[in-house]
PDB file of C-alpha atoms in Angstrom:
ATOM      1  CA  MET A   1      -6.508   1.303   6.614  1.00 51.00           C
ATOM      2  CA  GLY A   2      -6.299  -1.841   8.743  1.00 61.00           C
ATOM      3  CA  THR A   3      -7.731  -5.268   9.352  1.00 73.00           C
ATOM      4  CA  ARG A   4      -8.627  -7.177  12.479  1.00 80.00           C
ATOM      5  CA  ARG A   5      -9.405 -10.862  12.980  1.00 81.00           C
ATOM      6  CA  THR A   6     -11.611 -11.899  15.907  1.00 83.00           C
ATOM      7  CA  PRO A   7     -12.430 -15.563  16.786  1.00 82.00           C
ATOM      8  CA  LEU A   8     -16.153 -16.065  17.593  1.00 83.00           C
ATOM      9  CA  PRO A   9     -16.241 -19.282  19.674  1.00 82.00           C
ATOM     10  CA  GLY A  10     -18.904 -21.640  18.424  1.00 81.00           C
ATOM     11  CA  VAL A  11     -19.701 -19.437  15.455  1.00 83.00           C
ATOM     12  CA  GLY A  12     -16.615 -18.787  13.328  1.00 81.00           C
ATOM     13  CA  THR A  13     -14.372 -15.754  12.785  1.00 84.00           C
ATOM     14  CA  GLN A  14     -15.063 -12.068  12.224  1.00 86.00           C
ATOM     15  CA  TYR A  15     -12.783 -10.057   9.979  1.00 86.00           C
ATOM     16  CA  ASP A  16     -12.991  -6.242  10.290  1.00 86.00           C
ATOM     17  CA  PHE A  17     -11.664  -3.977   7.540  1.00 83.00           C
ATOM     18  CA  THR A  18     -11.317  -0.240   7.705  1.00 82.00           C
ATOM     19  CA  THR A  19     -11.064   1.459   4.304  1.00 80.00           C
ATOM     20  CA  GLU A  20      -8.711   4.267   3.553  1.00 78.00           C
ATOM     21  CA  ASP A  21     -11.577   6.788   3.999  1.00 78.00           C
ATOM     22  CA  GLY A  22     -12.413   5.359   7.455  1.00 77.00           C
ATOM     23  CA  ARG A  23     -15.469   3.155   6.615  1.00 82.00           C
ATOM     24  CA  ARG A  24     -15.660  -0.095   8.561  1.00 85.00           C
ATOM     25  CA  LEU A  25     -16.701  -3.353   6.835  1.00 89.00           C
ATOM     26  CA  SER A  26     -17.014  -6.673   8.504  1.00 90.00           C
ATOM     27  CA  VAL A  27     -17.092 -10.239   7.283  1.00 88.00           C
ATOM     28  CA  VAL A  28     -18.264 -12.992   9.613  1.00 87.00           C
ATOM     29  CA  VAL A  29     -17.259 -16.475   8.416  1.00 83.00           C
ATOM     30  CA  HIS A  30     -19.285 -19.232  10.041  1.00 80.00           C
ATOM     31  CA  HIS A  31     -17.870 -22.717  10.577  1.00 76.00           C
ATOM     32  CA  ASP A  32     -20.384 -24.075   8.082  1.00 71.00           C
ATOM     33  CA  GLY A  33     -19.186 -21.723   5.301  1.00 71.00           C
ATOM     34  CA  ARG A  34     -21.854 -19.072   5.448  1.00 79.00           C
ATOM     35  CA  ARG A  35     -20.631 -15.496   5.434  1.00 86.00           C
ATOM     36  CA  PHE A  36     -22.239 -12.243   6.419  1.00 89.00           C
ATOM     37  CA  LEU A  37     -21.033  -8.790   5.233  1.00 91.00           C
ATOM     38  CA  GLY A  38     -21.652  -5.996   7.671  1.00 90.00           C
ATOM     39  CA  PHE A  39     -21.664  -2.301   6.731  1.00 89.00           C
ATOM     40  CA  TYR A  40     -21.060   0.278   9.509  1.00 85.00           C
ATOM     41  CA  ARG A  41     -22.193   3.884   9.755  1.00 81.00           C
ATOM     42  CA  PRO A  42     -19.416   6.401   8.890  1.00 77.00           C
ATOM     43  CA  ASP A  43     -20.356   8.604  11.900  1.00 79.00           C
ATOM     44  CA  ASP A  44     -20.385   5.659  14.306  1.00 78.00           C
ATOM     45  CA  PRO A  45     -18.106   2.724  13.391  1.00 69.00           C
ATOM     46  CA  ASP A  46     -19.763   0.545  16.040  1.00 76.00           C
ATOM     47  CA  ALA A  47     -23.274   0.878  14.556  1.00 85.00           C
ATOM     48  CA  CYS A  48     -24.021  -1.676  11.869  1.00 86.00           C
ATOM     49  CA  GLU A  49     -26.459  -0.185   9.352  1.00 90.00           C
ATOM     50  CA  ALA A  50     -26.856  -3.275   7.072  1.00 90.00           C
ATOM     51  CA  THR A  51     -25.848  -6.920   6.687  1.00 91.00           C
ATOM     52  CA  VAL A  52     -25.897  -9.197   3.682  1.00 92.00           C
ATOM     53  CA  ARG A  53     -25.898 -12.978   3.938  1.00 91.00           C
ATOM     54  CA  LEU A  54     -23.646 -14.709   1.392  1.00 85.00           C
ATOM     55  CA  THR A  55     -23.684 -18.444   0.571  1.00 77.00           C
ATOM     56  CA  PRO A  56     -20.273 -19.943  -0.136  1.00 70.00           C
ATOM     57  CA  GLU A  57     -21.103 -19.578  -3.849  1.00 70.00           C
ATOM     58  CA  ASP A  58     -22.024 -15.935  -3.382  1.00 77.00           C
ATOM     59  CA  ALA A  59     -18.782 -15.282  -1.522  1.00 74.00           C
ATOM     60  CA  ALA A  60     -16.771 -17.030  -4.284  1.00 70.00           C
ATOM     61  CA  ALA A  61     -18.495 -14.936  -6.928  1.00 72.00           C
ATOM     62  CA  LEU A  62     -17.894 -11.659  -5.013  1.00 78.00           C
ATOM     63  CA  ALA A  63     -14.213 -12.627  -4.408  1.00 72.00           C
ATOM     64  CA  GLN A  64     -13.789 -13.202  -8.126  1.00 69.00           C
ATOM     65  CA  LEU A  65     -15.136  -9.693  -8.784  1.00 73.00           C
ATOM     66  CA  ILE A  66     -12.845  -8.106  -6.268  1.00 74.00           C
ATOM     67  CA  ASP A  67      -9.727 -10.140  -7.126  1.00 67.00           C
ATOM     68  CA  PRO A  68     -10.041 -11.724 -10.525  1.00 57.00           C
ATOM     69  CA  ALA A  69      -6.921 -13.816 -10.036  1.00 56.00           C
ATOM     70  CA  PRO A  70      -7.489 -15.705  -6.825  1.00 50.00           C
ATOM     71  CA  VAL A  71      -5.538 -18.804  -5.834  1.00 51.00           C
ATOM     72  CA  GLY A  72      -6.983 -21.635  -7.862  1.00 51.00           C
ATOM     73  CA  GLY A  73      -6.325 -25.270  -8.457  1.00 49.00           C
ATOM     74  CA  ILE A  74      -7.176 -26.550  -4.970  1.00 52.00           C
ATOM     75  CA  ARG A  75     -10.324 -28.694  -4.983  1.00 54.00           C
ATOM     76  CA  THR A  76     -12.212 -28.369  -1.776  1.00 55.00           C
ATOM     77  CA  ASP A  77     -15.761 -29.222  -2.772  1.00 56.00           C
ATOM     78  CA  GLY A  78     -17.070 -32.086  -0.676  1.00 58.00           C
ATOM     79  CA  LEU A  79     -13.842 -32.041   1.454  1.00 63.00           C
ATOM     80  CA  ASP A  80     -13.298 -30.511   4.864  1.00 74.00           C
ATOM     81  CA  LEU A  81     -10.544 -28.263   3.612  1.00 81.00           C
ATOM     82  CA  VAL A  82     -10.472 -24.485   3.371  1.00 84.00           C
ATOM     83  CA  THR A  83      -8.013 -22.169   1.607  1.00 86.00           C
ATOM     84  CA  GLU A  84      -7.319 -18.672   2.996  1.00 87.00           C
ATOM     85  CA  HIS A  85      -4.985 -15.795   2.451  1.00 88.00           C
ATOM     86  CA  ILE A  86      -3.456 -14.636   5.746  1.00 88.00           C
ATOM     87  CA  PRO A  87      -1.634 -11.284   5.849  1.00 88.00           C
ATOM     88  CA  LEU A  88       1.630 -10.959   7.697  1.00 89.00           C
ATOM     89  CA  THR A  89       1.180  -7.597   9.470  1.00 87.00           C
ATOM     90  CA  SER A  90       3.612  -5.592  11.572  1.00 86.00           C
ATOM     91  CA  ARG A  91       2.056  -7.178  14.696  1.00 86.00           C
ATOM     92  CA  SER A  92       3.216 -10.638  13.676  1.00 92.00           C
ATOM     93  CA  PRO A  93       6.216 -12.061  15.560  1.00 95.00           C
ATOM     94  CA  TYR A  94       7.314 -13.749  12.312  1.00 95.00           C
ATOM     95  CA  GLY A  95       8.231 -10.715  10.152  1.00 94.00           C
ATOM     96  CA  GLY A  96      11.849 -11.181   9.069  1.00 95.00           C
ATOM     97  CA  ARG A  97      12.004 -14.720  10.399  1.00 96.00           C
ATOM     98  CA  LEU A  98      12.277 -18.025   8.628  1.00 96.00           C
ATOM     99  CA  LEU A  99       9.137 -19.902   7.711  1.00 96.00           C
ATOM    100  CA  GLY A 100      10.478 -22.956   9.613  1.00 95.00           C
ATOM    101  CA  ASP A 101      10.445 -20.844  12.808  1.00 96.00           C
ATOM    102  CA  THR A 102       6.600 -20.914  12.762  1.00 96.00           C
ATOM    103  CA  ARG A 103       6.456 -24.726  12.895  1.00 95.00           C
ATOM    104  CA  ALA A 104       3.030 -24.081  11.350  1.00 95.00           C
ATOM    105  CA  ARG A 105       2.125 -27.511  10.139  1.00 94.00           C
ATOM    106  CA  THR A 106       3.324 -29.209  13.311  1.00 94.00           C
ATOM    107  CA  ARG A 107       1.472 -26.772  15.563  1.00 95.00           C
ATOM    108  CA  THR A 108      -1.763 -26.373  13.595  1.00 94.00           C
ATOM    109  CA  GLY A 109      -2.029 -29.064  11.014  1.00 94.00           C
ATOM    110  CA  ALA A 110      -2.482 -26.435   8.287  1.00 93.00           C
ATOM    111  CA  SER A 111       0.047 -25.879   5.454  1.00 94.00           C
ATOM    112  CA  ILE A 112       1.453 -22.707   3.995  1.00 95.00           C
ATOM    113  CA  VAL A 113       1.388 -23.599   0.272  1.00 93.00           C
ATOM    114  CA  ALA A 114       2.578 -20.208  -1.120  1.00 92.00           C
ATOM    115  CA  VAL A 115       3.719 -16.749  -0.059  1.00 93.00           C
ATOM    116  CA  LEU A 116       2.562 -13.782  -2.142  1.00 90.00           C
ATOM    117  CA  ARG A 117       4.661 -10.577  -2.184  1.00 88.00           C
ATOM    118  CA  ARG A 118       3.827  -7.318  -3.804  1.00 81.00           C
ATOM    119  CA  THR A 119       5.903  -8.175  -6.894  1.00 79.00           C
ATOM    120  CA  SER A 120       6.163 -11.940  -6.870  1.00 83.00           C
ATOM    121  CA  ALA A 121       4.656 -15.292  -5.775  1.00 87.00           C
ATOM    122  CA  HIS A 122       6.622 -18.009  -4.049  1.00 91.00           C
ATOM    123  CA  PRO A 123       4.888 -21.398  -4.392  1.00 90.00           C
ATOM    124  CA  ALA A 124       5.789 -24.213  -1.958  1.00 92.00           C
ATOM    125  CA  PRO A 125       8.244 -22.185   0.213  1.00 93.00           C
ATOM    126  CA  GLY A 126      10.636 -24.240   2.228  1.00 93.00           C
ATOM    127  CA  PRO A 127      11.540 -23.829   5.892  1.00 94.00           C
ATOM    128  CA  ASP A 128      14.420 -21.545   5.003  1.00 95.00           C
ATOM    129  CA  PHE A 129      12.124 -19.025   3.227  1.00 96.00           C
ATOM    130  CA  ARG A 130      12.395 -15.644   4.953  1.00 96.00           C
ATOM    131  CA  LEU A 131       8.990 -13.975   5.706  1.00 96.00           C
ATOM    132  CA  ALA A 132       8.497 -10.239   5.357  1.00 93.00           C
ATOM    133  CA  ILE A 133       5.907  -7.832   6.737  1.00 90.00           C
ATOM    134  CA  GLY A 134       3.332  -7.370   4.019  1.00 88.00           C
ATOM    135  CA  ASP A 135       3.541 -10.926   2.748  1.00 90.00           C
ATOM    136  CA  THR A 136       0.280 -12.843   2.249  1.00 89.00           C
ATOM    137  CA  LEU A 137       0.423 -16.491   3.179  1.00 92.00           C
ATOM    138  CA  VAL A 138      -1.733 -18.856   1.151  1.00 91.00           C
ATOM    139  CA  VAL A 139      -2.871 -21.518   3.699  1.00 92.00           C
ATOM    140  CA  VAL A 140      -4.696 -24.828   3.265  1.00 91.00           C
ATOM    141  CA  GLY A 141      -6.135 -26.975   6.056  1.00 90.00           C
ATOM    142  CA  THR A 142      -9.235 -27.719   8.100  1.00 88.00           C
ATOM    143  CA  ARG A 143     -11.181 -24.719   9.316  1.00 86.00           C
ATOM    144  CA  GLU A 144      -9.765 -25.216  12.844  1.00 87.00           C
ATOM    145  CA  GLY A 145      -6.209 -25.525  11.551  1.00 90.00           C
ATOM    146  CA  VAL A 146      -6.402 -22.449   9.374  1.00 90.00           C
ATOM    147  CA  ASP A 147      -7.893 -20.404  12.231  1.00 88.00           C
ATOM    148  CA  ALA A 148      -5.100 -21.650  14.539  1.00 91.00           C
ATOM    149  CA  LEU A 149      -2.468 -20.702  11.919  1.00 93.00           C
ATOM    150  CA  ALA A 150      -3.960 -17.232  11.461  1.00 90.00           C
ATOM    151  CA  ALA A 151      -3.823 -16.722  15.240  1.00 90.00           C
ATOM    152  CA  LEU A 152      -0.215 -17.977  15.310  1.00 93.00           C
ATOM    153  CA  ILE A 153       0.946 -15.691  12.491  1.00 92.00           C
ATOM    154  CA  SER A 154      -0.924 -12.668  13.942  1.00 86.00           C
ATOM    155  CA  GLY A 155       0.696 -13.192  17.375  1.00 81.00           C
ATOM    156  CA  GLU A 156      -2.634 -13.793  19.143  1.00 71.00           C
TER     157      GLU A 156
END
């Protein structure tokens, strides 16, 4: 099981996910908020057999079905803000380091507003909060800032 994030210049970002049984799914997030799900053939993980276009409302409804307790309380309708969950994987240079070491807000303009761990949530973590592999960072900012922060955290 694994995920991969690929910037698509001028388009948005592609997120690839491989399930435990080896099936590859893809989500392409366009700068304008549109999303496309891609389903790949099990015998050829590079061959896309179907795509589904999702409006931002469709994506929110699907996310609610998959994770009935998403991060809420951040109003982004009509604003140029996005909220995303960014996983801290073993490839990240920040596993085991302090949140302040990332200089995330200074470098990207996006803010880490919470850190989710397997057994707990840490809202509004300070610069002395120690990150761990497996954490999920809850990030708020512009599309560009959030993408830059995801690249920073993943070590790209």
